[in-house]
XYZ file of C-alpha atoms in Angstrom:
441
model
C 49.422 -77.062 -40.171
C 50.319 -74.367 -42.184
C 50.840 -71.550 -39.338
C 51.486 -68.851 -41.474
C 48.118 -68.442 -42.290
C 46.864 -67.648 -38.994
C 48.810 -64.854 -37.756
C 47.184 -61.238 -38.490
C 46.978 -60.121 -42.714
C 47.396 -56.177 -42.680
C 43.715 -56.267 -43.847
C 43.532 -57.926 -39.732
C 45.222 -54.662 -38.500
C 42.635 -52.003 -40.486
C 39.928 -53.434 -39.142
C 36.596 -54.262 -40.094
C 34.690 -52.026 -41.518
C 32.000 -50.864 -39.805
C 34.803 -49.744 -36.979
C 34.738 -46.082 -35.328
C 37.669 -43.804 -35.105
C 36.782 -42.778 -31.478
C 36.334 -46.217 -30.791
C 36.673 -47.367 -27.551
C 37.856 -45.414 -25.360
C 40.450 -44.319 -23.684
C 40.905 -45.555 -20.128
C 40.875 -42.462 -18.558
C 37.629 -41.759 -19.937
C 35.237 -40.948 -16.741
C 32.874 -43.452 -18.859
C 35.356 -45.680 -18.881
C 36.268 -45.265 -14.655
C 33.260 -45.612 -14.113
C 32.637 -48.928 -15.385
C 35.873 -50.261 -13.592
C 35.184 -51.309 -9.569
C 38.633 -50.716 -9.222
C 37.474 -46.972 -8.892
C 34.520 -46.253 -7.671
C 35.355 -44.983 -4.422
C 31.931 -45.040 -1.460
C 32.652 -43.318 1.840
C 30.080 -43.216 4.423
C 28.701 -39.699 5.680
C 29.576 -40.834 9.591
C 32.495 -41.772 8.618
C 34.261 -39.528 6.770
C 33.592 -36.856 9.443
C 35.095 -39.707 12.362
C 38.121 -39.406 10.520
C 38.203 -35.632 9.759
C 37.883 -35.517 13.929
C 40.656 -38.135 14.654
C 42.499 -37.137 12.201
C 42.216 -33.528 14.320
C 42.352 -35.049 17.820
C 45.830 -34.444 19.224
C 48.267 -36.874 20.223
C 48.604 -36.311 23.598
C 44.133 -35.338 24.060
C 44.057 -39.899 22.649
C 46.566 -40.953 25.088
C 44.688 -39.142 27.942
C 40.831 -40.952 26.624
C 42.570 -44.205 26.531
C 44.153 -44.178 30.521
C 40.457 -42.772 31.378
C 39.488 -45.112 29.879
C 41.967 -47.567 31.497
C 41.502 -46.362 34.819
C 37.945 -45.996 34.866
C 37.782 -50.074 34.427
C 40.505 -50.408 36.817
C 38.033 -48.386 39.436
C 34.753 -50.520 38.727
C 36.905 -53.588 38.698
C 38.619 -52.917 42.235
C 35.068 -51.601 43.413
C 33.436 -55.589 42.052
C 37.035 -57.335 44.322
C 36.548 -54.729 47.628
C 33.415 -52.853 47.685
C 31.900 -54.628 49.949
C 34.712 -52.950 52.666
C 32.882 -50.035 53.130
C 29.533 -51.293 52.446
C 27.386 -50.324 55.545
C 26.316 -53.839 56.976
C 26.509 -53.312 61.537
C 23.250 -52.369 61.879
C 25.045 -51.419 66.037
C 28.029 -48.998 64.163
C 30.221 -50.866 66.582
C 32.487 -51.738 63.035
C 34.421 -48.486 62.256
C 34.668 -49.458 58.360
C 36.643 -46.082 56.843
C 36.658 -46.597 52.213
C 39.717 -48.257 51.464
C 42.108 -45.842 48.923
C 42.161 -47.804 46.453
C 37.766 -47.739 46.373
C 38.721 -43.417 45.560
C 38.956 -42.338 42.159
C 42.420 -40.528 42.887
C 43.816 -43.114 43.967
C 43.272 -44.128 40.466
C 44.824 -40.800 39.295
C 42.097 -38.918 38.339
C 41.988 -35.393 40.601
C 39.066 -33.334 40.902
C 39.456 -31.434 38.149
C 38.792 -35.564 36.380
C 35.674 -35.885 38.052
C 32.976 -34.604 35.390
C 35.149 -35.499 32.296
C 32.925 -37.836 30.563
C 34.949 -41.146 30.181
C 33.724 -43.593 27.588
C 33.920 -47.823 29.417
C 32.628 -49.882 26.166
C 29.647 -50.901 27.826
C 31.235 -52.076 31.438
C 27.318 -51.176 34.227
C 25.650 -50.914 31.595
C 26.907 -47.341 29.727
C 29.365 -46.629 26.800
C 30.212 -43.816 28.113
C 30.569 -42.245 32.261
C 31.738 -39.085 33.779
C 33.804 -40.125 36.718
C 31.417 -38.511 39.040
C 28.039 -41.089 37.796
C 30.449 -44.108 38.173
C 31.639 -44.213 41.661
C 27.908 -42.357 42.533
C 26.420 -46.151 40.773
C 29.533 -48.719 41.962
C 29.228 -46.884 45.421
C 25.064 -47.233 45.180
C 25.388 -50.484 44.455
C 28.752 -52.232 46.235
C 29.049 -50.090 49.872
C 25.188 -49.910 51.008
C 23.216 -52.350 52.854
C 24.370 -55.293 50.616
C 28.372 -55.888 50.319
C 28.867 -58.960 47.982
C 32.268 -61.229 47.728
C 31.900 -62.685 43.981
C 35.470 -62.064 42.360
C 37.571 -65.511 44.307
C 34.717 -67.368 41.339
C 36.361 -69.264 38.260
C 33.333 -68.739 36.373
C 32.298 -65.790 34.473
C 28.888 -67.162 33.656
C 28.550 -66.785 37.403
C 30.007 -63.479 38.254
C 28.606 -62.250 35.490
C 25.051 -63.846 36.772
C 25.697 -61.804 40.241
C 27.357 -58.359 37.724
C 23.228 -58.708 36.217
C 21.230 -58.922 39.627
C 23.733 -55.698 41.103
C 24.900 -53.660 38.729
C 23.740 -50.709 37.302
C 22.961 -47.515 37.626
C 18.729 -49.036 37.907
C 19.860 -51.687 40.291
C 18.421 -49.868 43.825
C 16.986 -52.290 45.254
C 13.026 -51.779 44.700
C 9.835 -53.969 46.257
C 6.716 -53.257 45.017
C 3.896 -51.827 47.427
C 2.429 -55.712 48.130
C 6.095 -57.056 48.221
C 6.965 -54.244 51.083
C 3.578 -55.411 52.919
C 3.549 -58.928 53.043
C 7.802 -58.816 54.295
C 6.117 -55.871 56.806
C 3.877 -58.879 58.361
C 6.327 -61.867 58.927
C 8.295 -59.806 60.921
C 5.704 -58.258 63.083
C 5.420 -61.019 63.263
C 8.529 -62.109 63.839
C 9.069 -59.736 66.583
C 6.079 -59.502 68.721
C 6.522 -63.905 68.381
C 9.290 -62.370 70.709
C 7.757 -59.712 72.635
C 5.076 -61.553 73.443
C 7.212 -65.186 74.495
C 9.011 -62.602 76.542
C 5.946 -60.962 78.711
C 4.144 -63.926 79.303
C 7.054 -66.817 80.456
C 9.568 -64.030 81.986
C 13.159 -65.588 82.651
C 12.204 -68.575 80.470
C 14.754 -69.601 78.314
C 13.822 -69.474 74.462
C 16.857 -68.776 73.000
C 14.924 -65.867 71.100
C 15.059 -64.374 67.872
C 15.439 -61.058 69.110
C 17.639 -58.356 67.110
C 17.801 -61.410 63.803
C 14.081 -60.847 62.783
C 14.103 -59.886 59.356
C 15.315 -64.046 59.261
C 11.493 -65.034 58.694
C 10.976 -63.194 55.476
C 14.177 -64.433 54.293
C 13.156 -67.760 54.558
C 9.857 -66.690 53.562
C 11.553 -65.572 50.626
C 13.508 -68.235 49.774
C 10.789 -70.881 49.855
C 8.700 -68.503 47.863
C 10.835 -67.748 45.097
C 12.424 -71.573 45.194
C 8.473 -72.685 44.609
C 8.518 -70.538 41.674
C 11.711 -72.079 40.367
C 10.722 -75.664 40.642
C 12.072 -76.506 44.256
C 8.775 -78.890 45.967
C 10.645 -79.822 48.975
C 12.817 -77.759 51.169
C 14.631 -79.295 54.570
C 15.784 -77.398 57.012
C 18.662 -77.011 59.922
C 18.963 -74.885 62.082
C 20.593 -74.084 66.087
C 17.982 -73.580 68.596
C 18.853 -69.420 68.966
C 15.316 -68.765 66.815
C 14.054 -72.025 66.350
C 10.769 -71.008 68.255
C 9.943 -68.325 65.569
C 10.998 -70.420 62.378
C 8.125 -73.225 64.189
C 5.630 -70.899 64.502
C 5.570 -68.337 61.515
C 7.233 -70.339 58.989
C 7.248 -74.161 59.833
C 3.622 -73.146 60.942
C 3.250 -74.852 64.210
C 0.495 -74.434 65.867
C 0.742 -72.023 68.592
C -1.722 -73.536 71.098
C 1.437 -76.823 71.197
C 4.339 -74.218 71.943
C 2.794 -72.591 74.622
C 1.602 -76.258 75.591
C 5.809 -76.694 75.794
C 6.741 -73.106 77.299
C 4.120 -74.092 80.870
C 5.651 -77.493 81.337
C 3.570 -80.043 78.843
C 5.107 -82.981 77.201
C 5.579 -82.227 72.935
C 5.101 -86.030 72.944
C 1.695 -87.610 73.484
C 0.617 -89.239 76.643
C 2.090 -93.003 75.807
C 4.605 -92.604 73.838
C 7.538 -93.431 76.424
C 10.425 -91.850 76.784
C 11.710 -88.319 78.067
C 12.253 -85.610 75.275
C 14.239 -83.197 74.660
C 13.673 -79.443 75.244
C 11.669 -77.557 72.857
C 13.888 -75.263 71.189
C 15.846 -78.529 70.378
C 12.632 -80.415 68.216
C 11.821 -80.239 64.038
C 8.493 -80.057 62.370
C 7.104 -81.296 58.995
C 4.464 -78.872 56.621
C 3.709 -78.637 53.763
C 3.282 -74.258 51.879
C 2.302 -72.867 49.105
C 3.056 -70.157 47.732
C 1.826 -68.705 44.494
C -0.260 -72.074 43.413
C 3.749 -73.867 43.734
C 3.533 -76.091 46.488
C 6.900 -76.843 48.816
C 7.000 -79.484 51.482
C 9.313 -78.139 53.967
C 10.796 -79.985 57.262
C 12.411 -78.963 60.610
C 15.407 -81.174 61.522
C 15.670 -81.838 65.033
C 19.073 -80.830 66.392
C 21.574 -81.371 69.804
C 22.620 -78.767 71.158
C 26.079 -79.424 69.378
C 26.098 -77.083 66.761
C 26.358 -77.524 63.542
C 26.194 -81.886 63.776
C 22.456 -80.752 62.234
C 24.718 -79.872 58.840
C 25.321 -83.401 57.382
C 21.969 -84.741 58.348
C 20.181 -83.053 56.235
C 22.415 -82.918 53.528
C 21.692 -86.428 53.399
C 18.220 -86.778 53.412
C 18.411 -84.100 50.901
C 20.400 -86.152 48.657
C 18.077 -89.707 49.373
C 15.364 -87.301 48.301
C 16.797 -86.857 45.228
C 18.153 -90.413 44.790
C 14.253 -91.894 45.520
C 12.093 -89.474 43.688
C 14.830 -89.441 39.985
C 16.037 -85.619 40.795
C 18.800 -86.824 38.939
C 19.910 -82.832 38.718
C 19.269 -81.663 41.908
C 16.689 -79.145 41.220
C 13.398 -80.207 42.714
C 15.002 -80.456 45.975
C 17.187 -78.036 48.969
C 18.338 -77.721 51.748
C 19.116 -74.419 53.885
C 21.441 -74.817 56.354
C 20.822 -71.788 59.027
C 24.370 -70.988 60.873
C 25.425 -68.571 64.515
C 28.200 -66.480 63.134
C 30.904 -67.986 65.701
C 30.075 -71.635 64.108
C 30.166 -71.604 61.192
C 33.818 -70.440 60.852
C 34.422 -72.028 64.247
C 32.936 -75.687 63.750
C 34.898 -77.943 61.363
C 31.792 -80.312 60.192
C 31.205 -77.056 58.564
C 34.497 -77.202 55.838
C 33.907 -80.843 55.706
C 30.752 -80.592 53.665
C 31.490 -77.611 52.117
C 34.800 -80.039 50.912
C 31.634 -83.044 49.831
C 29.160 -80.269 47.749
C 31.284 -81.207 44.958
C 31.635 -84.263 45.070
C 29.809 -86.969 42.444
C 28.012 -89.719 45.613
C 27.051 -86.519 48.319
C 26.118 -83.253 45.204
C 22.880 -82.278 46.413
C 22.791 -79.269 44.040
C 23.688 -76.651 46.447
C 22.649 -74.902 49.316
C 22.013 -72.221 50.399
C 23.634 -71.024 53.773
C 21.867 -68.116 55.536
C 24.544 -67.336 58.481
C 22.222 -64.905 61.291
C 25.508 -62.717 62.352
C 24.876 -60.828 66.033
C 28.500 -60.763 66.670
C 29.237 -62.445 69.677
C 29.561 -66.250 70.103
C 28.239 -66.769 73.413
C 30.525 -63.719 75.140
C 32.915 -63.758 72.309
C 33.687 -60.819 70.521
C 34.079 -62.034 66.878
C 38.307 -60.123 67.406
C 38.959 -62.684 69.361
C 37.344 -65.279 68.411
C 38.550 -65.991 64.637
C 41.529 -64.365 62.931
C 38.954 -64.066 59.225
C 37.470 -60.971 58.658
C 34.241 -62.233 58.198
C 32.748 -65.709 59.365
C 31.863 -66.436 55.778
C 35.456 -67.321 54.620
C 35.108 -70.652 54.851
C 32.648 -70.867 52.414
C 35.465 -69.324 50.329
C 37.141 -72.810 49.367
C 34.578 -73.477 46.983
C 33.713 -70.759 45.583
C 30.881 -69.719 47.276
C 29.267 -66.162 46.011
C 29.055 -64.544 49.088
C 26.118 -62.023 50.320
C 26.870 -60.256 53.220
C 23.670 -57.819 54.353
C 22.098 -55.568 57.131
C 19.961 -57.191 59.715
C 18.544 -53.860 60.362
C 17.522 -53.735 56.518
C 14.175 -56.586 55.551
C 14.246 -55.829 52.147
C 18.099 -55.839 51.583
C 17.655 -59.455 52.987
C 14.966 -60.111 51.170
C 16.728 -59.373 47.713
C 20.195 -61.420 49.100
C 17.968 -64.254 49.597
C 16.279 -64.156 46.096
C 19.554 -63.596 44.363
C 21.125 -67.041 46.153
C 18.196 -68.786 45.473
C 18.010 -67.644 41.578
C 21.795 -68.531 41.614
C 21.230 -71.595 43.362
C 18.704 -72.797 40.730
C 20.938 -72.205 37.841
C 24.029 -72.745 38.085
C 23.582 -75.887 41.046
C 26.100 -75.093 43.847
C 26.739 -73.438 47.267
C 25.472 -69.647 48.033
C 26.126 -67.790 51.617
C 24.355 -64.942 52.673
C 26.153 -63.355 56.393
C 23.148 -61.464 57.927
C 25.022 -58.882 60.556
C 22.527 -58.341 63.558
C 22.564 -59.021 67.101
C 21.375 -60.569 69.782
C 18.853 -57.878 71.995
C 19.262 -59.917 75.044
């Protein structure tokens, strides 16, 4: 091949006859630059303004803003972990609870002059920015009111966020509709006047009354109603003798004439049934209740005088029901165990039941534990009965969330049972409610 023939000639270098001397345009021409994507500069107006503002901020201001955000988030976390220590729980006011130092803004570096300065908190408490004063107001309302929550010992992030979504934020006040308040009041009146009637009609008769802890009754109603709405069709209760007669009459709907017949010396059994029977505050029963079209079968297990001995019986019964009905996800049947504060902290069988709660062969999908914390074990004060600050601390061995609540606030108690029941149904784990109350007699 003649390669020299392929080389450009002088005529080729001159270009075609139609070539123009002013074309192509020089590289620095405006039109050429417009066609070159690499030279296109597009700046969003908002970003440009932000860059200008940032450029004007001093290093000291930037450092202070960053430190404020870090300190504010640490303050929020401290309330999540330790806010319950400042909650208003004791209806008698016997326990004097001072605000822990690490729940104050000063502990986290905020002085009086810093309280009204906006701080960026990145969505915590549902806010992007807030003043320190606003933060403290919200946190004390959420964590230091009549409900105190312990949940930061839980490893699962989703479980912690679930509880935060229920209790955290400026709008998370405990509120019920007028109809809801009437329903709570109605059950509260029923519970209180039942005890008053027995106290006047059968003076001096042993009855282990619920006097001082009447909020337990609307709480049990709430568990049944919320549970039914969430798919529960059967609930098995286990409880001690204190409050059992009230539970039998006002929740389990055992006819009052039968209860009063037993107070009058009559037998709970038909005449043709042999045996000595049992005392009236050891008996159980079963019934069907319906809320909003949801039918729930209820059973209350009988129990001996031995406190907490009924716990594994209830758990075994629920597991048997789940096995028999094919409830492999444990979402149709639920155990509810009521406890006294001294027995919950002192009886080893409670810890044993917690220990089995997550074992495959024994799991029931979570138990709602309700402690009637009347702050006395027969005649022993708490400081002489246990080493832990709360009777509910044993629940932490399975990372159960714990709701401490003032028993003189029935709306707060009902709210706690609602969240606890929802938690059990969603995560299939144990949950503890510690209702602080008192024993009037």
